[in-house]
Coordinates of C-alpha atoms and ligand atoms in Angstrom, one line a residue:
M172 CA -9.7 40.9 8.6
E173 CA -7.4 37.8 8.3
T174 CA -9.2 34.5 8.0
I175 CA -7.7 31.5 10.0
V176 CA -7.9 28.0 8.7
R177 CA -6.8 24.6 10.2
A178 CA -3.8 22.7 9.1
V179 CA -1.6 19.9 10.4
A180 CA 2.1 20.7 10.7
I181 CA 5.2 18.7 11.6
Q182 CA 6.4 20.2 14.8
A183 CA 9.1 17.5 15.5
F184 CA 10.5 15.1 12.9
G185 CA 10.4 11.4 13.9
D186 CA 7.3 9.8 15.3
P187 CA 3.7 10.6 14.0
G188 CA 3.0 12.2 17.4
G189 CA 5.3 15.1 16.3
M190 CA 2.5 16.3 14.0
A191 CA -0.2 18.6 15.4
T192 CA -3.2 20.6 14.3
I193 CA -2.4 24.3 14.0
E194 CA -4.2 27.5 12.9
V195 CA -2.7 29.5 10.0
A196 CA -3.7 32.5 7.9
E197 CA -5.7 31.5 4.8
P198 CA -3.3 31.2 1.9
Q199 CA -3.3 34.0 -0.7
A200 CA -3.1 33.1 -4.4
G201 CA 0.1 34.7 -5.9
P202 CA 0.8 34.9 -9.6
G203 CA 0.0 31.6 -11.4
Q204 CA -1.5 30.1 -8.3
V205 CA -5.0 29.1 -7.1
V206 CA -6.4 28.5 -3.6
I207 CA -8.3 25.3 -3.1
E208 CA -10.8 24.6 -0.3
T209 CA -10.0 21.0 0.3
E210 CA -12.6 18.2 0.3
A211 CA -10.0 15.3 0.3
I212 CA -6.3 15.1 1.0
G213 CA -4.1 12.1 0.0
V214 CA -1.7 10.7 2.5
G215 CA 1.3 9.6 0.5
G216 CA 4.3 7.4 1.4
V217 CA 6.5 10.4 0.7
D218 CA 4.8 12.4 3.5
A219 CA 5.9 9.7 5.9
V220 CA 9.4 9.8 4.6
I221 CA 9.5 13.5 5.1
R222 CA 7.9 13.3 8.6
R223 CA 10.5 10.7 9.8
G224 CA 13.1 13.3 9.1
T225 CA 15.4 10.9 7.3
L226 CA 15.7 13.0 4.2
G227 CA 18.7 14.9 5.5
G228 CA 19.9 17.7 3.2
Y229 CA 16.6 18.3 1.5
G230 CA 15.9 21.5 3.5
F231 CA 12.8 20.4 5.3
T232 CA 12.2 22.4 8.6
T233 CA 9.7 22.0 11.4
G234 CA 6.5 23.8 10.8
L235 CA 6.2 22.1 7.4
I236 CA 2.6 21.3 6.5
P237 CA 2.9 17.9 4.7
G238 CA 0.7 16.6 1.8
S239 CA 1.3 16.7 -1.9
E240 CA -2.2 16.2 -3.4
V241 CA -5.6 17.5 -2.7
A242 CA -9.0 17.7 -4.3
G243 CA -11.6 20.4 -3.7
R244 CA -13.0 23.6 -5.0
V245 CA -11.0 26.6 -6.2
T246 CA -11.9 29.7 -4.1
A247 CA -9.3 32.2 -5.3
V248 CA -7.0 32.7 -8.2
G249 CA -3.9 34.8 -8.9
T250 CA -4.4 38.0 -10.9
D251 CA -2.9 36.4 -14.0
V252 CA -5.0 33.2 -13.7
D253 CA -8.1 32.5 -15.8
Q254 CA -11.1 33.4 -13.6
S255 CA -13.0 30.5 -15.0
W256 CA -11.1 28.3 -12.5
L257 CA -13.1 29.9 -9.7
G258 CA -15.7 27.5 -8.2
R259 CA -14.4 24.5 -10.2
R260 CA -13.8 21.2 -8.4
V261 CA -10.2 20.1 -9.1
W262 CA -7.4 17.7 -8.2
A263 CA -4.1 19.5 -7.5
F264 CA -0.5 18.6 -6.8
T265 CA 0.7 20.9 -4.0
G266 CA 4.4 20.1 -4.2
T267 CA 6.3 18.6 -1.2
G268 CA 3.9 20.1 1.2
G269 CA 0.9 22.2 2.0
G270 CA -1.9 19.7 1.5
Y271 CA -2.9 18.8 5.1
A272 CA -5.0 21.9 5.4
E273 CA -8.5 23.3 5.0
Q274 CA -7.2 25.5 2.2
A275 CA -4.2 24.7 0.0
L276 CA -2.2 26.6 -2.6
A277 CA -1.2 25.1 -5.9
R278 CA 0.3 26.4 -9.2
V279 CA -2.5 26.5 -11.8
G280 CA -0.3 24.3 -14.0
D281 CA -0.6 21.5 -11.4
V282 CA -4.4 21.6 -11.3
V283 CA -6.8 19.4 -13.3
A284 CA -10.6 19.8 -13.4
L285 CA -12.5 16.7 -12.0
P286 CA -15.4 15.0 -13.8
H287 CA -18.7 15.4 -11.9
D288 CA -19.0 11.7 -11.2
L289 CA -15.6 11.2 -9.6
S290 CA -15.4 11.7 -5.9
S291 CA -12.6 14.0 -4.4
I292 CA -11.6 10.9 -2.2
D293 CA -11.1 8.8 -5.4
A294 CA -9.3 11.6 -7.1
V295 CA -6.6 11.9 -4.4
T296 CA -6.2 8.2 -4.4
L297 CA -5.4 8.0 -8.1
G298 CA -4.2 11.4 -9.0
S299 CA -0.4 10.9 -8.4
A300 CA -0.2 7.1 -8.3
A301 CA -2.0 6.1 -11.4
P302 CA 0.1 8.4 -13.7
V303 CA 3.3 7.0 -12.0
A304 CA 2.1 3.5 -12.8
H305 CA 1.2 4.4 -16.4
F306 CA 4.4 6.1 -17.2
A307 CA 6.5 3.5 -15.4
L308 CA 5.1 0.8 -17.6
T309 CA 5.7 3.0 -20.6
H310 CA 9.3 3.6 -19.5
A311 CA 9.7 -0.2 -19.2
H312 CA 8.5 -0.5 -22.9
F313 CA 5.7 -2.8 -21.6
A314 CA 3.8 -4.4 -24.5
P315 CA 0.7 -6.6 -24.6
G316 CA 1.4 -10.2 -24.1
E317 CA 4.4 -9.6 -21.9
S318 CA 4.7 -10.7 -18.2
V319 CA 5.0 -8.2 -15.4
L320 CA 6.1 -8.4 -11.8
V321 CA 5.1 -5.7 -9.4
R322 CA 7.3 -5.6 -6.4
G323 CA 5.4 -3.8 -3.5
A324 CA 2.0 -4.0 -5.0
S325 CA -0.1 -3.1 -1.9
G326 CA 0.4 0.7 -2.2
S327 CA -1.6 3.0 -4.4
I328 CA 1.2 2.9 -7.1
G329 CA 1.5 -0.9 -7.1
I330 CA -2.3 -1.4 -7.3
A331 CA -2.6 1.0 -10.2
T332 CA 0.3 -0.8 -11.9
V333 CA -1.4 -4.2 -11.6
E334 CA -4.7 -2.8 -13.0
I335 CA -3.1 -0.9 -15.9
A336 CA -0.9 -3.9 -16.9
A337 CA -3.9 -6.2 -16.8
R338 CA -5.9 -3.8 -19.0
G339 CA -2.9 -3.4 -21.2
G340 CA -3.0 -7.1 -22.0
A341 CA -0.2 -8.5 -19.8
E342 CA 0.1 -12.2 -20.2
A343 CA 0.9 -12.7 -16.5
I344 CA 1.1 -10.3 -13.6
A345 CA 3.0 -11.4 -10.4
V346 CA 2.8 -9.3 -7.2
T347 CA 4.8 -9.4 -4.0
T348 CA 3.0 -8.8 -0.7
S349 CA 3.4 -9.7 2.9
S350 CA -0.2 -10.8 3.1
P351 CA -2.2 -13.6 1.5
Q352 CA -5.4 -11.5 2.0
R353 CA -3.9 -8.6 0.1
G354 CA -2.8 -11.1 -2.5
N355 CA -6.4 -12.1 -3.0
L356 CA -7.5 -8.5 -3.3
L357 CA -4.8 -8.0 -5.9
R358 CA -6.0 -11.0 -7.8
G359 CA -9.4 -9.2 -8.0
L360 CA -7.6 -6.3 -9.7
G361 CA -5.8 -8.5 -12.3
A362 CA -2.9 -10.2 -10.6
T363 CA -2.3 -13.8 -11.7
H364 CA 0.5 -14.8 -9.3
V365 CA 0.9 -13.9 -5.7
L366 CA 4.5 -14.0 -4.3
D367 CA 5.9 -13.2 -0.9
R368 CA 8.2 -10.3 -0.3
S369 CA 11.2 -12.4 -1.2
G370 CA 9.7 -13.3 -4.6
A371 CA 8.9 -17.0 -3.4
G372 CA 5.7 -18.8 -3.5
G373 CA 3.1 -19.0 -6.3
P374 CA 3.1 -21.4 -9.2
A375 CA 6.4 -22.5 -10.6
T376 CA 6.0 -20.5 -13.8
P377 CA 6.8 -17.9 -14.9
Q378 CA 10.1 -17.7 -13.0
T379 CA 11.3 -14.7 -14.9
Y380 CA 9.4 -11.6 -16.2
D381 CA 9.7 -9.2 -19.2
V382 CA 9.0 -6.2 -16.9
V383 CA 9.7 -5.7 -13.2
I384 CA 8.2 -2.5 -11.7
D385 CA 9.9 -2.1 -8.3
I386 CA 8.5 0.2 -5.6
V387 CA 10.5 -1.4 -2.8
G388 CA 14.3 -1.0 -3.6
G389 CA 16.3 -2.0 -0.4
P390 CA 18.5 -5.0 0.2
G391 CA 16.2 -7.3 -1.8
L392 CA 16.5 -5.4 -5.1
P393 CA 19.4 -7.5 -6.6
S394 CA 17.5 -10.8 -6.3
F395 CA 14.7 -9.2 -8.4
I396 CA 17.2 -8.4 -11.2
D397 CA 17.7 -12.1 -11.4
R398 CA 13.9 -12.4 -12.0
L399 CA 14.2 -10.5 -15.4
A400 CA 13.8 -12.6 -18.5
P401 CA 16.3 -12.2 -21.4
N402 CA 15.8 -8.6 -22.6
G403 CA 13.8 -7.9 -19.5
R404 CA 13.5 -4.4 -18.1
M405 CA 13.3 -3.4 -14.4
V406 CA 12.1 0.1 -13.5
V407 CA 12.6 1.4 -10.0
V408 CA 9.9 3.9 -9.0
G409 CA 10.3 3.9 -5.2
V410 CA 12.5 2.8 -2.3
V411 CA 10.1 2.1 0.5
A412 CA 12.6 -0.4 2.0
G413 CA 15.5 2.1 1.6
M414 CA 18.5 2.1 -0.8
P415 CA 19.7 -1.0 -2.5
P416 CA 23.3 -2.3 -1.8
T417 CA 25.8 -0.1 -3.6
D418 CA 27.0 -3.0 -5.7
F419 CA 23.6 -4.0 -7.0
G420 CA 24.7 -3.2 -10.6
M421 CA 27.0 -6.3 -10.5
R422 CA 23.8 -8.4 -10.9
L423 CA 23.3 -6.9 -14.3
I424 CA 26.9 -7.4 -15.3
A425 CA 27.0 -11.0 -14.0
G426 CA 24.0 -11.7 -16.3
F427 CA 25.5 -9.9 -19.2
Q428 CA 24.4 -12.5 -21.8
Q429 CA 20.7 -11.9 -20.8
S430 CA 20.7 -8.3 -22.1
R431 CA 18.7 -7.1 -19.1
S432 CA 18.4 -3.5 -18.2
L433 CA 17.5 -1.4 -15.2
A434 CA 16.2 2.2 -15.1
T435 CA 14.7 4.6 -12.6
F436 CA 11.6 6.5 -13.3
S437 CA 10.2 9.7 -11.7
L438 CA 7.0 11.4 -12.9
D439 CA 8.9 14.7 -12.5
T440 CA 10.6 13.9 -15.8
V441 CA 7.3 13.7 -17.7
P442 CA 6.2 17.0 -19.4
V443 CA 3.3 18.5 -17.4
A444 CA 1.0 18.4 -20.5
A445 CA 1.6 14.7 -21.0
R446 CA 1.0 14.0 -17.4
D447 CA -2.2 15.9 -17.4
T448 CA -3.5 14.2 -20.5
V449 CA -3.0 10.8 -18.9
R450 CA -4.5 12.0 -15.5
V451 CA -7.5 13.4 -17.2
E452 CA -8.0 10.1 -19.1
Q453 CA -7.5 8.0 -15.9
F454 CA -10.0 10.2 -13.9
A455 CA -12.5 9.6 -16.7
A456 CA -11.8 5.8 -16.7
A457 CA -12.2 5.8 -12.9
A458 CA -15.6 7.6 -13.2
R459 CA -16.6 4.8 -15.7
G460 CA -15.5 2.1 -13.2
E461 CA -12.6 1.0 -15.4
L462 CA -9.9 2.0 -12.9
H463 CA -10.4 1.5 -9.1
A464 CA -9.5 3.8 -6.4
V465 CA -8.6 1.6 -3.4
V466 CA -9.1 3.6 -0.3
H467 CA -8.0 2.0 2.9
A468 CA -9.6 4.5 5.3
V469 CA -11.0 8.1 5.4
L470 CA -10.0 9.9 8.5
P471 CA -10.6 13.5 9.6
L472 CA -7.7 15.9 9.1
N473 CA -7.0 16.2 12.8
Q474 CA -6.2 12.4 12.8
A475 CA -3.3 12.8 10.4
A476 CA -1.0 11.4 13.0
E477 CA -3.1 8.3 13.2
A478 CA -3.0 7.9 9.4
H479 CA 0.8 8.0 9.7
R480 CA 0.9 5.4 12.5
K481 CA -1.2 3.1 10.2
M482 CA 1.3 3.7 7.4
D483 CA 4.4 3.1 9.7
A484 CA 2.7 -0.1 11.0
G485 CA 2.3 -1.4 7.4
E486 CA -1.5 -1.6 7.8
V487 CA -2.4 0.3 4.7
F488 CA -3.6 -1.4 1.5
G489 CA -4.2 1.4 -1.0
R490 CA -4.4 4.9 0.3
I491 CA -5.6 6.8 3.4
V492 CA -7.4 10.0 2.7
L493 CA -8.0 12.9 5.1
T494 CA -11.1 15.1 5.1
P495 CA -11.1 18.6 6.6
Ligands
LIG104 N1 8.5 7.6 -9.2 C1 7.7 8.5 -8.9 O1 7.4 9.4 -9.7 C2 7.1 8.5 -7.5 C3 6.0 9.3 -7.3 C4 5.4 9.2 -6.0 C5 5.9 8.4 -5.0 N2 7.0 7.7 -5.3 C6 7.6 6.8 -4.4 O2 6.8 5.6 -4.3 C7 6.9 5.0 -3.0 C8 5.5 4.9 -2.3 O3 4.7 4.2 -3.2 P1 3.3 3.5 -2.6 O4 2.6 4.5 -1.7 O5 2.6 2.9 -3.6 O6 4.0 2.5 -1.7 P2 3.8 2.0 -0.1 O7 2.4 1.8 0.1 O8 4.5 2.9 0.8 O9 4.5 0.6 -0.1 C9 4.1 -0.4 -1.1 C10 4.1 -1.8 -0.4 O10 5.5 -2.2 -0.2 C11 5.4 -3.3 0.8 N3 6.6 -3.0 1.6 C12 6.7 -2.1 2.5 N4 7.9 -2.2 3.2 C13 8.5 -3.2 2.6 C14 9.8 -3.8 2.7 N5 10.7 -3.4 3.7 N6 10.1 -4.8 1.9 C15 9.3 -5.3 1.0 N7 8.1 -4.8 0.8 C16 7.7 -3.8 1.6 C17 4.1 -3.1 1.5 O11 3.2 -4.1 1.1 P3 3.1 -5.6 1.8 O12 3.1 -5.4 3.3 O13 1.8 -6.1 1.2 O14 4.3 -6.4 1.3 C18 3.6 -1.8 1.0 O15 2.2 -1.7 1.1 C19 7.8 5.9 -2.2 O16 9.2 5.4 -2.3 C20 7.7 7.3 -3.0 O17 8.9 8.1 -2.8 C21 7.6 7.7 -6.6

């Protein structure tokens, strides 16, 4: 007999109220797949972008179950998957959807075993964000002794970037945030300079930075190109404020003699094995207390819409986690 499990689906794109709890047949593991009984589900910024329905052309349709990362226990594996995964507690990337559910499906290549002393809640707070932070800094050729500016530091990617840069020997770490209270929390994680969203405020120096990690994009991006030191590198990893103006590249050309550069970075371009190596190291570091999972709130799965309302209202510092 078919087993029914609870999930949350987008029934209408737009407001968070368009999401509703539904009942679905328990997923079946196909070739190369595992089924995970979820213990924690990360609520990501990308889930909200998909829910708003503004990603025209990406083929998302109503009925989609959002959620790209979960942690929990493997309850079933595909016929070609090593049986030793059964019963193991894991973190998993579930793709662009499928996570907001009591049971989720993942490709075994997107699954990492969890250390005993790391909670599932902490795992879904760090599992995607911390590798993005690590590889974005690598992409920027960040080196000890350099200065770093993290634009949009209050989300899980920005927080991890601050901590990893601090542990990596950054000489100064500036953050942008709309909130002095968040600025103080970021100082506790390693930030040395707290700026407002425009980049103003804080001490007079440094005015320019060797590395800018930008999670915000939007109309303000060109003014942060101006905050790059000579030979400075900006890496754009997110666009929470939308796309930058189409002529933003003119800022680089105008500052030609500064030899600045700008790149984008997506974790999708990192080979899976390299991603997993870093993720496993980061989970171990988190279990030792060397990397902090900043959890804004833990809500039951059926309050996914409330989690999205909090995100839309800009209330979230770190990450909201759902539990089934
Ligand atoms: N590159 C990759 O591989 C990768 C992987 C996963 C996700 N992403 C992308 O990363 C982004 C989400 O990252 P996240 O969850 O860390 O960020 P987030 O929490 O959505 O946003 C980070 C912070 O930016 C600030 N902010 C929001 N709107 C702003 C605006 N209009 N202007 C200036 N600042 C603003 C807010 O902090 P304050 O209110 O404190 O200023 C917010 O907490 C998405 O764009 C997603 O697509 C990229």
